[in-house]
Structure formats: C-alpha cells, structure tokens
Amino acid sequence: MQHLSWCYVSTATPAFDPARLDDLYAQGRAFNAPRRVSGVLLFCNGRFCQLLEGPAASMEEVIGRVQRSSLHTDLLTLHRELGRGKLHLAS
C-alpha cells in the first residue's frame, strides 16, 4: 500500500479562535483516525504547521478537507511525498 506524507504551513483566519485549538485537534483526529491518517499539528502566533501521513487514497480526502477549511488561508505545501513506508508518527 502506498503512503503519502504531506506538510504545510498556513495563516489562521479571524474565524479561528485559538482557545478552541483542542476542539480542532479532536475533530481532526476523529476524521483522520478511521482513515488511518496520523500527524502532528502545531499552532503559534497565528500560524499553523501540520505534517500528516497515511494511505494515499485517504490522504487525498484529508488534504481536500484541509484545503477547503475556512479556518486558515495562505496554505503553502512544504512537502508532499508518495512512498511505501510510514513515517511512524506517534500520536
């Protein structure tokens, strides 16, 4: 099975309330876990950085969801790589 890893940075929009970061994390995890997608989300000074990895088909769905989110803008992909192995991210 091919895996896809993807890393991006973006800027929070006024629609994002930093006090609800835990809620955003929980929603993302609930969506990603059944798709066998894992990753890490960082937020600091109004900027997001996220690294995600999982089965390629699942990742395409997750990437589309992230790209459509109104909680951030100026999304810039830093890394996107298709491979056979997982990155072994702990969650």
PDB file of C-alpha atoms in Angstrom:
ATOM      1  CA  MET A   1       0.000   0.000   0.000  1.00  0.00           C
ATOM      2  CA  GLN A   2       1.354   3.397  -0.921  1.00  0.00           C
ATOM      3  CA  HIS A   3       1.525   6.080   1.737  1.00  0.00           C
ATOM      4  CA  LEU A   4       1.504   9.814   1.252  1.00  0.00           C
ATOM      5  CA  SER A   5       3.141  12.313   3.579  1.00  0.00           C
ATOM      6  CA  TRP A   6       2.208  15.992   3.380  1.00  0.00           C
ATOM      7  CA  CYS A   7       3.401  19.016   5.319  1.00  0.00           C
ATOM      8  CA  TYR A   8       2.052  22.557   5.016  1.00  0.00           C
ATOM      9  CA  VAL A   9       2.002  25.928   6.730  1.00  0.00           C
ATOM     10  CA  SER A  10      -0.892  28.378   6.737  1.00  0.00           C
ATOM     11  CA  THR A  11      -2.210  31.502   8.450  1.00  0.00           C
ATOM     12  CA  ALA A  12      -5.216  31.438  10.769  1.00  0.00           C
ATOM     13  CA  THR A  13      -8.215  33.495   9.655  1.00  0.00           C
ATOM     14  CA  PRO A  14     -10.344  35.581  12.049  1.00  0.00           C
ATOM     15  CA  ALA A  15     -12.791  32.634  12.024  1.00  0.00           C
ATOM     16  CA  PHE A  16     -10.283  30.598  14.063  1.00  0.00           C
ATOM     17  CA  ASP A  17     -10.433  31.003  17.847  1.00  0.00           C
ATOM     18  CA  PRO A  18      -7.111  29.859  19.361  1.00  0.00           C
ATOM     19  CA  ALA A  19      -8.970  28.963  22.571  1.00  0.00           C
ATOM     20  CA  ARG A  20     -10.653  26.179  20.559  1.00  0.00           C
ATOM     21  CA  LEU A  21      -7.424  24.554  19.356  1.00  0.00           C
ATOM     22  CA  ASP A  22      -8.160  21.419  21.400  1.00  0.00           C
ATOM     23  CA  ASP A  23     -11.563  21.143  19.678  1.00  0.00           C
ATOM     24  CA  LEU A  24      -9.935  21.477  16.253  1.00  0.00           C
ATOM     25  CA  TYR A  25      -7.445  18.756  17.182  1.00  0.00           C
ATOM     26  CA  ALA A  26     -10.215  16.425  18.415  1.00  0.00           C
ATOM     27  CA  GLN A  27     -12.298  16.954  15.264  1.00  0.00           C
ATOM     28  CA  GLY A  28      -9.298  16.296  13.040  1.00  0.00           C
ATOM     29  CA  ARG A  29      -8.360  13.184  14.929  1.00  0.00           C
ATOM     30  CA  ALA A  30     -11.942  11.846  14.766  1.00  0.00           C
ATOM     31  CA  PHE A  31     -11.959  12.385  10.995  1.00  0.00           C
ATOM     32  CA  ASN A  32      -8.444  11.061  10.366  1.00  0.00           C
ATOM     33  CA  ALA A  33      -8.267   8.006  12.630  1.00  0.00           C
ATOM     34  CA  PRO A  34     -10.773   5.814  10.707  1.00  0.00           C
ATOM     35  CA  ARG A  35      -8.817   6.646   7.556  1.00  0.00           C
ATOM     36  CA  ARG A  36      -5.540   5.532   9.200  1.00  0.00           C
ATOM     37  CA  VAL A  37      -4.107   9.052   8.860  1.00  0.00           C
ATOM     38  CA  SER A  38      -1.867  10.389  11.620  1.00  0.00           C
ATOM     39  CA  GLY A  39       0.163  13.504  12.095  1.00  0.00           C
ATOM     40  CA  VAL A  40       1.151  16.463  14.189  1.00  0.00           C
ATOM     41  CA  LEU A  41      -0.412  19.929  14.316  1.00  0.00           C
ATOM     42  CA  LEU A  42       1.492  22.980  15.536  1.00  0.00           C
ATOM     43  CA  PHE A  43      -0.005  26.420  16.138  1.00  0.00           C
ATOM     44  CA  CYS A  44       1.960  29.512  17.160  1.00  0.00           C
ATOM     45  CA  ASN A  45       1.457  33.247  16.631  1.00  0.00           C
ATOM     46  CA  GLY A  46      -1.440  32.784  14.238  1.00  0.00           C
ATOM     47  CA  ARG A  47       0.304  30.210  12.051  1.00  0.00           C
ATOM     48  CA  PHE A  48      -0.351  26.509  11.560  1.00  0.00           C
ATOM     49  CA  CYS A  49       2.167  23.865  10.588  1.00  0.00           C
ATOM     50  CA  GLN A  50       0.918  20.339  10.064  1.00  0.00           C
ATOM     51  CA  LEU A  51       2.507  17.095   8.954  1.00  0.00           C
ATOM     52  CA  LEU A  52       0.139  14.285   8.000  1.00  0.00           C
ATOM     53  CA  GLU A  53       0.704  10.789   6.631  1.00  0.00           C
ATOM     54  CA  GLY A  54      -1.384   7.791   5.722  1.00  0.00           C
ATOM     55  CA  PRO A  55      -2.694   5.672   2.862  1.00  0.00           C
ATOM     56  CA  ALA A  56      -2.597   7.711  -0.344  1.00  0.00           C
ATOM     57  CA  ALA A  57      -6.338   7.480  -1.080  1.00  0.00           C
ATOM     58  CA  SER A  58      -7.226   8.576   2.460  1.00  0.00           C
ATOM     59  CA  MET A  59      -4.699  11.374   2.355  1.00  0.00           C
ATOM     60  CA  GLU A  60      -6.252  12.850  -0.800  1.00  0.00           C
ATOM     61  CA  GLU A  61      -9.551  13.095   1.078  1.00  0.00           C
ATOM     62  CA  VAL A  62      -7.882  14.683   4.121  1.00  0.00           C
ATOM     63  CA  ILE A  63      -5.881  17.144   2.007  1.00  0.00           C
ATOM     64  CA  GLY A  64      -9.052  18.282   0.249  1.00  0.00           C
ATOM     65  CA  ARG A  65     -10.744  18.839   3.606  1.00  0.00           C
ATOM     66  CA  VAL A  66      -7.798  20.853   4.918  1.00  0.00           C
ATOM     67  CA  GLN A  67      -7.629  22.953   1.753  1.00  0.00           C
ATOM     68  CA  ARG A  68     -11.353  23.809   1.967  1.00  0.00           C
ATOM     69  CA  SER A  69     -11.235  24.853   5.626  1.00  0.00           C
ATOM     70  CA  SER A  70     -12.248  28.446   6.360  1.00  0.00           C
ATOM     71  CA  LEU A  71     -10.067  28.461   9.491  1.00  0.00           C
ATOM     72  CA  HIS A  72      -6.878  29.260   7.593  1.00  0.00           C
ATOM     73  CA  THR A  73      -5.564  30.898   4.442  1.00  0.00           C
ATOM     74  CA  ASP A  74      -2.302  31.225   2.524  1.00  0.00           C
ATOM     75  CA  LEU A  75      -1.722  27.470   2.621  1.00  0.00           C
ATOM     76  CA  LEU A  76       1.747  26.574   1.374  1.00  0.00           C
ATOM     77  CA  THR A  77       2.788  22.957   0.806  1.00  0.00           C
ATOM     78  CA  LEU A  78       6.299  22.344   2.121  1.00  0.00           C
ATOM     79  CA  HIS A  79       6.490  18.611   1.477  1.00  0.00           C
ATOM     80  CA  ARG A  80       4.448  16.028  -0.410  1.00  0.00           C
ATOM     81  CA  GLU A  81       5.886  12.573  -0.994  1.00  0.00           C
ATOM     82  CA  LEU A  82       4.434   9.276  -2.104  1.00  0.00           C
ATOM     83  CA  GLY A  83       6.205   6.202  -0.774  1.00  0.00           C
ATOM     84  CA  ARG A  84       5.744   2.722   0.548  1.00  0.00           C
ATOM     85  CA  GLY A  85       6.595   3.245   4.203  1.00  0.00           C
ATOM     86  CA  LYS A  86       5.082   5.162   7.078  1.00  0.00           C
ATOM     87  CA  LEU A  87       6.906   7.918   8.919  1.00  0.00           C
ATOM     88  CA  HIS A  88       5.982   6.304  12.264  1.00  0.00           C
ATOM     89  CA  LEU A  89       4.498   9.392  13.840  1.00  0.00           C
ATOM     90  CA  ALA A  90       3.438   8.953  17.452  1.00  0.00           C
ATOM     91  CA  SER A  91       0.054  10.349  18.396  1.00  0.00           C
TER      92      SER A  91
END
